[in-house]
Short mmCIF file of N, CA, C and O in Angstrom, two decimals:
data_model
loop_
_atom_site.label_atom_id
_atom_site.label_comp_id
_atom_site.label_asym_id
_atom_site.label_seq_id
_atom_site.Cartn_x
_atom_site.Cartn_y
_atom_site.Cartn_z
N UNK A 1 17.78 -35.35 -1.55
CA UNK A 1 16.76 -34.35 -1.45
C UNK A 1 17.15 -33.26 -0.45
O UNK A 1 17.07 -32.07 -0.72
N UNK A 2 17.59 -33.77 0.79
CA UNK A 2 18.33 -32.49 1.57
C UNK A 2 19.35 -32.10 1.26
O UNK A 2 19.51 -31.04 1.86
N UNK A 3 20.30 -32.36 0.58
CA UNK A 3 21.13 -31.31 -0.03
C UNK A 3 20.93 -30.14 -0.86
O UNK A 3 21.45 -29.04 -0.75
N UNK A 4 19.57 -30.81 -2.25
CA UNK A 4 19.09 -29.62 -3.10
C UNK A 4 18.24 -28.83 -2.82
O UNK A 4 18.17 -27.72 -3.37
N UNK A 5 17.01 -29.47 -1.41
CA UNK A 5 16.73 -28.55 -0.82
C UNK A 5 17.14 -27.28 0.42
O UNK A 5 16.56 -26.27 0.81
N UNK A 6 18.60 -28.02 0.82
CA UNK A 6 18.48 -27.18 1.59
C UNK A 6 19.51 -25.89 0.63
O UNK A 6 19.63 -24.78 1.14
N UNK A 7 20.29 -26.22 -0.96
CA UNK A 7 20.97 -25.36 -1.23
C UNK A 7 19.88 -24.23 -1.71
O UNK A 7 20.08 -23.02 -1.60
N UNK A 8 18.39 -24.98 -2.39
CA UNK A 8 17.36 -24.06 -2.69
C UNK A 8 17.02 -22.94 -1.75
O UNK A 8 16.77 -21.77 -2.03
N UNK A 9 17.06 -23.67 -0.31
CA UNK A 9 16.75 -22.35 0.67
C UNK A 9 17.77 -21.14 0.60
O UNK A 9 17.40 -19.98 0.40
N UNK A 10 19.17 -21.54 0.80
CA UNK A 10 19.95 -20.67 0.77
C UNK A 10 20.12 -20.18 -0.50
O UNK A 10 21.16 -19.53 -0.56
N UNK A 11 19.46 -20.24 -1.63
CA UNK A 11 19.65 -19.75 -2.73
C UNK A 11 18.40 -18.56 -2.57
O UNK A 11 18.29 -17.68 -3.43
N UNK A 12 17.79 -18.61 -1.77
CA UNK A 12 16.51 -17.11 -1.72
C UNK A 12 16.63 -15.94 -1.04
O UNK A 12 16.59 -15.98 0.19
N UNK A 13 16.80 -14.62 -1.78
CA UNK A 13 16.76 -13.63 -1.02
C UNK A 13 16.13 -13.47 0.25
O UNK A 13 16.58 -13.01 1.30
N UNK A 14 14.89 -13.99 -0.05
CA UNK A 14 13.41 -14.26 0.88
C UNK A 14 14.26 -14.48 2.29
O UNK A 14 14.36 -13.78 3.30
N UNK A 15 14.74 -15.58 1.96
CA UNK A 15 15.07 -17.17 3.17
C UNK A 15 15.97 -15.97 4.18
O UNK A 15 15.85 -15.79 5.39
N UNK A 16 16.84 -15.30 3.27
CA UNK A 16 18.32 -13.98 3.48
C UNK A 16 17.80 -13.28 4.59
O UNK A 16 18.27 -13.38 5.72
N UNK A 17 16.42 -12.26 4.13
CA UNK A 17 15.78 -11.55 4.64
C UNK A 17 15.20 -12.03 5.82
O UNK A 17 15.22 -11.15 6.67
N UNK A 18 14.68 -13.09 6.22
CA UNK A 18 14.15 -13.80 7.00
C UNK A 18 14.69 -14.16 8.35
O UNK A 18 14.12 -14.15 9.45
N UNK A 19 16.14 -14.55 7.95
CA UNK A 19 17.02 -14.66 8.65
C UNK A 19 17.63 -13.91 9.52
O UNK A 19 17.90 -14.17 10.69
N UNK A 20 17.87 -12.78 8.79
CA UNK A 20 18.79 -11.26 8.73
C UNK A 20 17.15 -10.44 9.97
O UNK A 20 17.45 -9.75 10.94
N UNK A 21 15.96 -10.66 9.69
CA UNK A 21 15.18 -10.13 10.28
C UNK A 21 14.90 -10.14 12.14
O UNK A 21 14.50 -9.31 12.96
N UNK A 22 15.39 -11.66 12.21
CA UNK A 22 15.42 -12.17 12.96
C UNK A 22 17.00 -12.05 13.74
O UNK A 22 16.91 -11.83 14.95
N UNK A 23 18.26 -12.16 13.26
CA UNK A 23 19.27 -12.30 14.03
C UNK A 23 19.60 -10.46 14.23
O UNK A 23 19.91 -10.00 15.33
N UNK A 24 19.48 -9.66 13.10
CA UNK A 24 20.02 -8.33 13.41
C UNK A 24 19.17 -7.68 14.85
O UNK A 24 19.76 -6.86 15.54
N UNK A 25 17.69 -8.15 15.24
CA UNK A 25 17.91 -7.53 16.38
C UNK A 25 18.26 -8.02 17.68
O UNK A 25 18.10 -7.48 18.77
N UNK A 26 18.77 -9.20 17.38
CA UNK A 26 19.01 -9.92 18.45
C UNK A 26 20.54 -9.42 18.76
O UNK A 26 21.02 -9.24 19.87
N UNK A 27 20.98 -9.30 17.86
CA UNK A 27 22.42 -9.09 17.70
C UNK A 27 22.43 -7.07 18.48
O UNK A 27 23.38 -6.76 19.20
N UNK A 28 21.66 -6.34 18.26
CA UNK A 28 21.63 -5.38 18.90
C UNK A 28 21.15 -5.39 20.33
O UNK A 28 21.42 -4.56 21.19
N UNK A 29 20.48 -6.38 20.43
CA UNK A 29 20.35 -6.21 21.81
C UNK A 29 21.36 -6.50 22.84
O UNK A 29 21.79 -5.80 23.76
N UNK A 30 21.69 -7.87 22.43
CA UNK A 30 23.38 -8.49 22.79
C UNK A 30 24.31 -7.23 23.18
O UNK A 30 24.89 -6.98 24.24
N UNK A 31 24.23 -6.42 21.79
CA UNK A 31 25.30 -5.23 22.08
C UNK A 31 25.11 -4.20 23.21
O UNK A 31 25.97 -3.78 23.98
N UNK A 32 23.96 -3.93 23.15
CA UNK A 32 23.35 -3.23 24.51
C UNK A 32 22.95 -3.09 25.63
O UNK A 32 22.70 -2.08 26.28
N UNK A 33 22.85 -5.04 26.06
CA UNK A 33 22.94 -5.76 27.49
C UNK A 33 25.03 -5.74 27.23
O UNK A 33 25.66 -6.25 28.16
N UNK A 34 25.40 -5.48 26.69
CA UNK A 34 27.24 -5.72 26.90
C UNK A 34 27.59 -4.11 27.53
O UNK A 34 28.44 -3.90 28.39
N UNK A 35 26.59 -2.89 26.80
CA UNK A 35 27.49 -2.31 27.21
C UNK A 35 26.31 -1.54 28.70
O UNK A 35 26.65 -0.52 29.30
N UNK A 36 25.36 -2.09 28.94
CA UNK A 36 24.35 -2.02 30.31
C UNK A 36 25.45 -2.43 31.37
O UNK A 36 25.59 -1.75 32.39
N UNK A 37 26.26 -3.58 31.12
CA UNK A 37 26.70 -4.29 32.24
C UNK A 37 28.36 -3.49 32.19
O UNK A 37 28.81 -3.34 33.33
N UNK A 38 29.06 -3.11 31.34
CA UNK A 38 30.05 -2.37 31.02
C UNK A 38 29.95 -1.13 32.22
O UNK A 38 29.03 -0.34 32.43
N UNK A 39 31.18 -1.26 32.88
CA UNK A 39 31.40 0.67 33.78
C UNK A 39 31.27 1.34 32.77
O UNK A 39 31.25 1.22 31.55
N UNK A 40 31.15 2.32 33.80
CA UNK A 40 30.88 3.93 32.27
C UNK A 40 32.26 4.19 32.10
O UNK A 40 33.08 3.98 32.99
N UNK A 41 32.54 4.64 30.93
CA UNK A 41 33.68 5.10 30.02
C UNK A 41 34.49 3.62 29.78
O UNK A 41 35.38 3.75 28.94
N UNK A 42 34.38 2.12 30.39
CA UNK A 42 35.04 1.56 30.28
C UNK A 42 34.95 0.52 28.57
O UNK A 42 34.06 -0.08 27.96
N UNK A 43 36.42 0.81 28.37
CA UNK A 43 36.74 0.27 26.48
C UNK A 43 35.32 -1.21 26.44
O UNK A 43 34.79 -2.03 27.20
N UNK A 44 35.28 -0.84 25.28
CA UNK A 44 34.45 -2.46 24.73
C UNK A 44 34.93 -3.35 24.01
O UNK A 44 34.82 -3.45 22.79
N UNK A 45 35.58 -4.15 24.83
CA UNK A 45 36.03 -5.25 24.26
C UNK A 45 37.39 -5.57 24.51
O UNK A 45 37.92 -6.59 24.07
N UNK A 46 38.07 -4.60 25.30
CA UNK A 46 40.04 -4.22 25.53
C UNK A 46 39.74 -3.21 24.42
O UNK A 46 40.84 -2.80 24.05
N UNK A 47 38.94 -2.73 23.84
CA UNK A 47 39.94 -1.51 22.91
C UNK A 47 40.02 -0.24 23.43
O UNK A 47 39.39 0.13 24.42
N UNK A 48 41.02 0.67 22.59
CA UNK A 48 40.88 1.49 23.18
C UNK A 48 40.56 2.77 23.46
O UNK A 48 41.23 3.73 23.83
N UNK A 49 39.31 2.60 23.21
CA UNK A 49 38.41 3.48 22.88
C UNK A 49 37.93 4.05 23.77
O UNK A 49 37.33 3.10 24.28
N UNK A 50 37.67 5.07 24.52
CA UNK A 50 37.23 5.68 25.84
C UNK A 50 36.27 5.99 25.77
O UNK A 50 36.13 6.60 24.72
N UNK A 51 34.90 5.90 26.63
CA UNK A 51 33.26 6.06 25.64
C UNK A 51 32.59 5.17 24.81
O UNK A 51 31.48 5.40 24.34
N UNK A 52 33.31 4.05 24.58
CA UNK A 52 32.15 3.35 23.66
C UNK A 52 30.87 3.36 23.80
O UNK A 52 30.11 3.53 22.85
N UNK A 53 30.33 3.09 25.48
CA UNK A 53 29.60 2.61 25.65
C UNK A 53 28.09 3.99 26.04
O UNK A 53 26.87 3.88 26.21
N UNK A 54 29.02 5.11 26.04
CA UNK A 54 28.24 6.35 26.07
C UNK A 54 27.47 6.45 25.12
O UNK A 54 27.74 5.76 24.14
N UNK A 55 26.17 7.41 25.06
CA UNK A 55 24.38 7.14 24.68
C UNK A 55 24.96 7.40 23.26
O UNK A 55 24.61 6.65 22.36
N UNK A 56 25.82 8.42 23.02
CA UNK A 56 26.17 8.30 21.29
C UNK A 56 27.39 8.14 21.03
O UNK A 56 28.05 8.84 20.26
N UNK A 57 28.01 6.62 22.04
CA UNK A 57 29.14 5.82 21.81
C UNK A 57 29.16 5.16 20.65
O UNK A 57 28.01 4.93 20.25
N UNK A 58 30.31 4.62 19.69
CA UNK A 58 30.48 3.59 18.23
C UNK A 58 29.41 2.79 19.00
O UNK A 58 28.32 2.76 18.44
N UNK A 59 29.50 2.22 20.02
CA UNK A 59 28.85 0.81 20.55
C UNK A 59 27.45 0.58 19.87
O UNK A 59 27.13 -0.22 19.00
N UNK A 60 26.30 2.08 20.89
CA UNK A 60 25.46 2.09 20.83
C UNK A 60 24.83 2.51 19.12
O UNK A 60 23.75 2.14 18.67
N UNK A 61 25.90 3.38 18.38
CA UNK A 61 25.67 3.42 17.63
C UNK A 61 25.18 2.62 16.46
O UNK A 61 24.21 2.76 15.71
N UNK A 62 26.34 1.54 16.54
CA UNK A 62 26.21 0.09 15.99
C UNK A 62 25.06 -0.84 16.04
O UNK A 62 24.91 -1.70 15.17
N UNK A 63 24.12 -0.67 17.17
CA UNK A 63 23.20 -1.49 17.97
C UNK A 63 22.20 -0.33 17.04
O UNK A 63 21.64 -1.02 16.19
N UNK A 64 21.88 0.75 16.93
CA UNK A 64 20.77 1.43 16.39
C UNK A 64 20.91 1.19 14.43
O UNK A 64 20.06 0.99 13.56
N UNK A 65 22.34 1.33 14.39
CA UNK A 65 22.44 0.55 12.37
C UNK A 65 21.90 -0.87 12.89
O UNK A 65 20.71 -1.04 12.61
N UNK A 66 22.35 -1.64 13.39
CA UNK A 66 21.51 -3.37 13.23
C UNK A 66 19.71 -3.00 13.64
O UNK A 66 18.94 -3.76 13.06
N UNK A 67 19.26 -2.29 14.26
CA UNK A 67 18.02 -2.35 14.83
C UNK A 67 17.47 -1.99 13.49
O UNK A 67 16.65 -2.71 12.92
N UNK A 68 18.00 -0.70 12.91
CA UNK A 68 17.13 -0.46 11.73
C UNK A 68 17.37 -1.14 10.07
O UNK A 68 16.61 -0.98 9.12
N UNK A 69 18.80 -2.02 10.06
CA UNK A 69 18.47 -2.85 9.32
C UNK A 69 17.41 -4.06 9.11
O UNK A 69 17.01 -4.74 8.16
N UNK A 70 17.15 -3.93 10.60
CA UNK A 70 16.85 -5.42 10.78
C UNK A 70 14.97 -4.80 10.81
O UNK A 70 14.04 -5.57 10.58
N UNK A 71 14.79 -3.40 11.10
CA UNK A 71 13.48 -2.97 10.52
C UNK A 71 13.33 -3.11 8.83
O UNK A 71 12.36 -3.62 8.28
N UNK A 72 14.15 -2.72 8.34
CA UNK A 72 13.95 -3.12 6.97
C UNK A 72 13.18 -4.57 6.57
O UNK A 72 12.07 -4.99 6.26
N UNK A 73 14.69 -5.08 6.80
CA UNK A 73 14.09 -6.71 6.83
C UNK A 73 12.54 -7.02 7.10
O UNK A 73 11.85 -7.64 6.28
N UNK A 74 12.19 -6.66 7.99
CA UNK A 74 11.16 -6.74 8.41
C UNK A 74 9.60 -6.17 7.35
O UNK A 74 8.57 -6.65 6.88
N UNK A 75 10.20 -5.08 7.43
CA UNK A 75 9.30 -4.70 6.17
C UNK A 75 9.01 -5.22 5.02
O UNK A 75 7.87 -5.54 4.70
N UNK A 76 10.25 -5.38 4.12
CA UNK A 76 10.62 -6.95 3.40
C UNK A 76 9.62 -7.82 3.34
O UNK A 76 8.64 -7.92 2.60
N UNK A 77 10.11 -8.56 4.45
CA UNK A 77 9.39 -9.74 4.78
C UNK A 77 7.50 -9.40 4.82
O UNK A 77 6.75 -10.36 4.63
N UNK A 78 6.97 -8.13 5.04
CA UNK A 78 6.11 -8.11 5.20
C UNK A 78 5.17 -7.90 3.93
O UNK A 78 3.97 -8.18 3.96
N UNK A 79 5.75 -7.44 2.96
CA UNK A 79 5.76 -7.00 1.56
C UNK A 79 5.56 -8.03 1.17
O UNK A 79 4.37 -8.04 0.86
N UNK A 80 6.22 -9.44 0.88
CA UNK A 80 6.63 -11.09 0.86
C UNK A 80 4.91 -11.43 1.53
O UNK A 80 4.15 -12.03 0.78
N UNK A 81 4.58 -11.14 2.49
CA UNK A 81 3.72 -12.08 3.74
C UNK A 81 2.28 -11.62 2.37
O UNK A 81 1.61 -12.54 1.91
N UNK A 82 2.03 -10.17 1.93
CA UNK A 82 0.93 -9.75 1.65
C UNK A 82 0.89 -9.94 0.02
O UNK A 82 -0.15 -9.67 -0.56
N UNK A 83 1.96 -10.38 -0.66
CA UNK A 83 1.32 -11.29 -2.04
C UNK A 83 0.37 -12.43 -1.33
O UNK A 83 -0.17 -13.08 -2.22
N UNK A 84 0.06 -12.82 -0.26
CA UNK A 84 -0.79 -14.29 -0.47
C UNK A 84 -2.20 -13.84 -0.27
O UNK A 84 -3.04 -14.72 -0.13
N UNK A 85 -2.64 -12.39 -0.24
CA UNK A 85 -3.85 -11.88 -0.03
C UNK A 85 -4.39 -11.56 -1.26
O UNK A 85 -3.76 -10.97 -2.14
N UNK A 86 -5.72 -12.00 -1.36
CA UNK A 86 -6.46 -11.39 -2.72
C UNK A 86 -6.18 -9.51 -2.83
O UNK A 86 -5.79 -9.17 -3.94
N UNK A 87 -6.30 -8.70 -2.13
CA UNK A 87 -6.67 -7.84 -2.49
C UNK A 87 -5.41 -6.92 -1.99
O UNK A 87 -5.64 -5.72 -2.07
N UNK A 88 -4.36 -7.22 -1.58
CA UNK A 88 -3.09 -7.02 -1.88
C UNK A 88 -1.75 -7.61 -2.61
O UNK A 88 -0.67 -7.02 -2.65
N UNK A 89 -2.03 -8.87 -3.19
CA UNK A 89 -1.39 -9.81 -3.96
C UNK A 89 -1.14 -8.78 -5.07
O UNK A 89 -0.02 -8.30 -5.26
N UNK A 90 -2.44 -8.40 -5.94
CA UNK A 90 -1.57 -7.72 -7.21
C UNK A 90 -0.97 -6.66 -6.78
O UNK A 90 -0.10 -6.47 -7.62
N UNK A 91 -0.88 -5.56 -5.69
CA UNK A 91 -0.19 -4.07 -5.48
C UNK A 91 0.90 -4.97 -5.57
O UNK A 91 1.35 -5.01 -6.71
N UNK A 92 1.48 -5.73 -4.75
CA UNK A 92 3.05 -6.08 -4.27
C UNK A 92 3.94 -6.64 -5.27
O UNK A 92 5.16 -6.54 -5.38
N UNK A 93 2.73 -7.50 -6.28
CA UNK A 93 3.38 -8.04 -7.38
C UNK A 93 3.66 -6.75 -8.23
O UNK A 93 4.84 -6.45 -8.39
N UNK A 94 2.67 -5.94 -8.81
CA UNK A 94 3.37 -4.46 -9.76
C UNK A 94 3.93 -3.76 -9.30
O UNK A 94 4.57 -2.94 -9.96
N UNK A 95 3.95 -3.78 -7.45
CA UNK A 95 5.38 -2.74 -7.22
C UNK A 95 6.85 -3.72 -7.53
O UNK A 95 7.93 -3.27 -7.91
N UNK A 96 6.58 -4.90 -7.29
CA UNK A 96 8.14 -5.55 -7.67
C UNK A 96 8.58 -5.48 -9.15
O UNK A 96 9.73 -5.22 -9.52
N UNK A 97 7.57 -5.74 -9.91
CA UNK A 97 7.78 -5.72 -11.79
C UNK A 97 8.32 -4.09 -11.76
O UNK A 97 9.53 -3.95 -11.90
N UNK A 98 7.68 -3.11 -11.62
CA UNK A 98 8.12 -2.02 -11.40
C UNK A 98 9.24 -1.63 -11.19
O UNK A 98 9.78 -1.09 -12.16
N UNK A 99 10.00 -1.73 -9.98
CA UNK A 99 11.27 -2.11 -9.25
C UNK A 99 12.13 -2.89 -10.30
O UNK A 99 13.10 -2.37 -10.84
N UNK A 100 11.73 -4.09 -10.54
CA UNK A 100 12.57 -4.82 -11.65
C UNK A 100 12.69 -4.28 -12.96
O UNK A 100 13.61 -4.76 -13.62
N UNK A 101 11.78 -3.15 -13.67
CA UNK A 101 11.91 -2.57 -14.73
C UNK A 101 12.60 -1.50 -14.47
O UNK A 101 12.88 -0.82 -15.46
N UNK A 102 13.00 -1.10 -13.34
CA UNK A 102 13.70 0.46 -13.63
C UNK A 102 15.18 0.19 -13.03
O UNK A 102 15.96 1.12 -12.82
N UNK A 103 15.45 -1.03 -12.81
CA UNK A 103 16.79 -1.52 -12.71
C UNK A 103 17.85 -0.92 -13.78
O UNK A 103 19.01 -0.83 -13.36
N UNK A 104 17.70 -0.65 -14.63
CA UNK A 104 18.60 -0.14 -15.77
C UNK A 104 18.49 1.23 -15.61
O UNK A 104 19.16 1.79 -16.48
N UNK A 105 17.96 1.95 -14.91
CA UNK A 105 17.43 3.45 -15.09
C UNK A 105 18.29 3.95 -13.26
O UNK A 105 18.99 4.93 -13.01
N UNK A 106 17.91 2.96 -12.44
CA UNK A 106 18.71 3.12 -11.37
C UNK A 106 20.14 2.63 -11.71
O UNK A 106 20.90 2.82 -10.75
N UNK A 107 20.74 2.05 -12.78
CA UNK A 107 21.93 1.65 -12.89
C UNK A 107 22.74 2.93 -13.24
O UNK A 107 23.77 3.24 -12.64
N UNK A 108 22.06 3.83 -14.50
CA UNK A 108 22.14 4.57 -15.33
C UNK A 108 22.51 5.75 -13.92
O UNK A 108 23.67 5.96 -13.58
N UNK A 109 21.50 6.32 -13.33
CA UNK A 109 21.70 7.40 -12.01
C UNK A 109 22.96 7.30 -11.45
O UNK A 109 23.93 8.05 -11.56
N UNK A 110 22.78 6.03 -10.71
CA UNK A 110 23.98 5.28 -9.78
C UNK A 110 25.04 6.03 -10.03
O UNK A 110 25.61 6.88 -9.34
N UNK A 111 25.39 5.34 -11.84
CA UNK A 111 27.09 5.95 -12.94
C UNK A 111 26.85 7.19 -12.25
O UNK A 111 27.37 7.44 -11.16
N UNK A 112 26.00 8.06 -12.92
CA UNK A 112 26.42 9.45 -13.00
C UNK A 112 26.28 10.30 -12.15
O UNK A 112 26.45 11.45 -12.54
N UNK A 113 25.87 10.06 -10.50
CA UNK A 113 25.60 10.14 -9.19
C UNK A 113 27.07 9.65 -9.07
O UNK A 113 27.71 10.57 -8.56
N UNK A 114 27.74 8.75 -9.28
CA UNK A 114 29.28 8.24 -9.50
C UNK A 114 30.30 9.52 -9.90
O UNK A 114 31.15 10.06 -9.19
N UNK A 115 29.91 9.82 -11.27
CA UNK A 115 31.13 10.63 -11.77
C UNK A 115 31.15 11.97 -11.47
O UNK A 115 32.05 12.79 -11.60
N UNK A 116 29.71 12.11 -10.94
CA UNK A 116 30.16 14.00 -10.85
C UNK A 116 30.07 13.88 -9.37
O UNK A 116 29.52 14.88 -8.91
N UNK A 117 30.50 12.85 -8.23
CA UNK A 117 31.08 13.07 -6.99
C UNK A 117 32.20 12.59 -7.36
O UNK A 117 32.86 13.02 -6.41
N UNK A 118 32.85 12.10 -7.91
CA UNK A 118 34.60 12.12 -8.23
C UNK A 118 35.07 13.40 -9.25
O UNK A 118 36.24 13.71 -9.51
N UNK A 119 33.88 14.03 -9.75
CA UNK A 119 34.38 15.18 -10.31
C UNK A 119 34.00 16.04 -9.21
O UNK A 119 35.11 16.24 -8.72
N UNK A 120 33.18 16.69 -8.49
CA UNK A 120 33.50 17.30 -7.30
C UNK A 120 34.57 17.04 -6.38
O UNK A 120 35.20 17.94 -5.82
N UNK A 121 34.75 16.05 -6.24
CA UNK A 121 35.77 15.67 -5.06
C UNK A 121 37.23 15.81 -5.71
O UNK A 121 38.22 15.62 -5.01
N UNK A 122 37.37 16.18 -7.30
CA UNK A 122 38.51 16.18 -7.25
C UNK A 122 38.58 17.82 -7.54
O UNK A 122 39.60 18.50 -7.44
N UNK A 123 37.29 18.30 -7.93
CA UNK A 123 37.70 20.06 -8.14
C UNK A 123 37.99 20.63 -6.50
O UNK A 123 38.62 21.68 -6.39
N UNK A 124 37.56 19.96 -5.34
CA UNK A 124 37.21 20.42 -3.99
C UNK A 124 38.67 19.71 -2.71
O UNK A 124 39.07 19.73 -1.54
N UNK A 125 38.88 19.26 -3.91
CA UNK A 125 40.26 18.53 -3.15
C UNK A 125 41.32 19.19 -2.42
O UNK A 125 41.99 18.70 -1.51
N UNK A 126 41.39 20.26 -2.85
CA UNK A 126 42.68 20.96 -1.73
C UNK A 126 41.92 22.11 -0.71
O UNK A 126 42.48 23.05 -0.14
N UNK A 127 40.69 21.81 -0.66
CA UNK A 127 39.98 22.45 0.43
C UNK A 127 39.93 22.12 1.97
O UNK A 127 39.28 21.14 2.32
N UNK A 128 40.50 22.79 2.77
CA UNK A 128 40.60 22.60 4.00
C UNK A 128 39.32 22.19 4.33
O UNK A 128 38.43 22.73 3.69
N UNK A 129 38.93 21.20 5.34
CA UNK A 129 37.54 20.89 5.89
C UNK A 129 37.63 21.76 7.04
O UNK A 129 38.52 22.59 7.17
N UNK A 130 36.81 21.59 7.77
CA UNK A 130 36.21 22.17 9.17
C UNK A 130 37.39 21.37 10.06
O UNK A 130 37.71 20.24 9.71
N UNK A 131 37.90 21.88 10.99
CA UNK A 131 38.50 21.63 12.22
C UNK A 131 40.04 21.53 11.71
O UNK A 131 40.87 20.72 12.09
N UNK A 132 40.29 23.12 10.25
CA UNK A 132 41.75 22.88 10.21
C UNK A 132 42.65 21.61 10.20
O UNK A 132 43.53 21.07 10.87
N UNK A 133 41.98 21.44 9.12
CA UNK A 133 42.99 19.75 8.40
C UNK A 133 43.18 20.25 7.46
O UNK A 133 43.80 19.68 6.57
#
């Protein structure tokens, strides 16, 4: 029984989200007590990077992508919490059927959001960018 239940848990987006809600901001904070205690300009981690740890260092940067993944999640999860209410149970259930019906229609975009940025990118290709490259 604990084997199939516990592969059932890890078989749920839900369980994913749940998880992910909980460790991504922990995991940013970690990053941001590392670089609190870090000298200023000094590398994070031995690399060698000068600034990591400056207000719009990779470091801190990194720590604000996990904070707002991990808001997602959260939201998620909260979406999840309010099917068990009478009088939000059905919104959450027809926004998901919804969502699940236009899966083929967001597939369809995706492609062709796909081909005409590889057809731009290849008509725009010998264009110098900004800072003379």
């Amino acid at each position: 029984w604990y084997e199939r239940g516990l592969s059932q848990y890890l078989l749920s987006a839900f369980n994913w989200l749940d998880v992910a809600a909980a460790v991504l901001p922990a995991c940013a904070v970690l990053l941001e007590r590392a670089c609190a205690r870090a000298p200023p300009y000094a590398p994070l981690g031995g690399a060698a990077d000068e600034g990591a740890c400056e207000y719009n260092g990779p470091a801190l940067q990194w720590a604000r992508v996990l904070l707002a993944a991990g808001s997602l999640c959260l939201g998620v999860q909260m979406l999840q919490r309010m099917q068990g209410f009478e009088l939000t149970g059905w919104l959450v259930m027809v926004l998901l059927q919804n969502i699940a019906d236009m899966r083929g229609f967001f597939l369809i975009v995706s492609l062709a959001l796909y081909i005409f940025g590889q057809a731009f990118m290849l008509l725009i290709g010998g264009v110098a960018g900004e800072g003379g490259e």
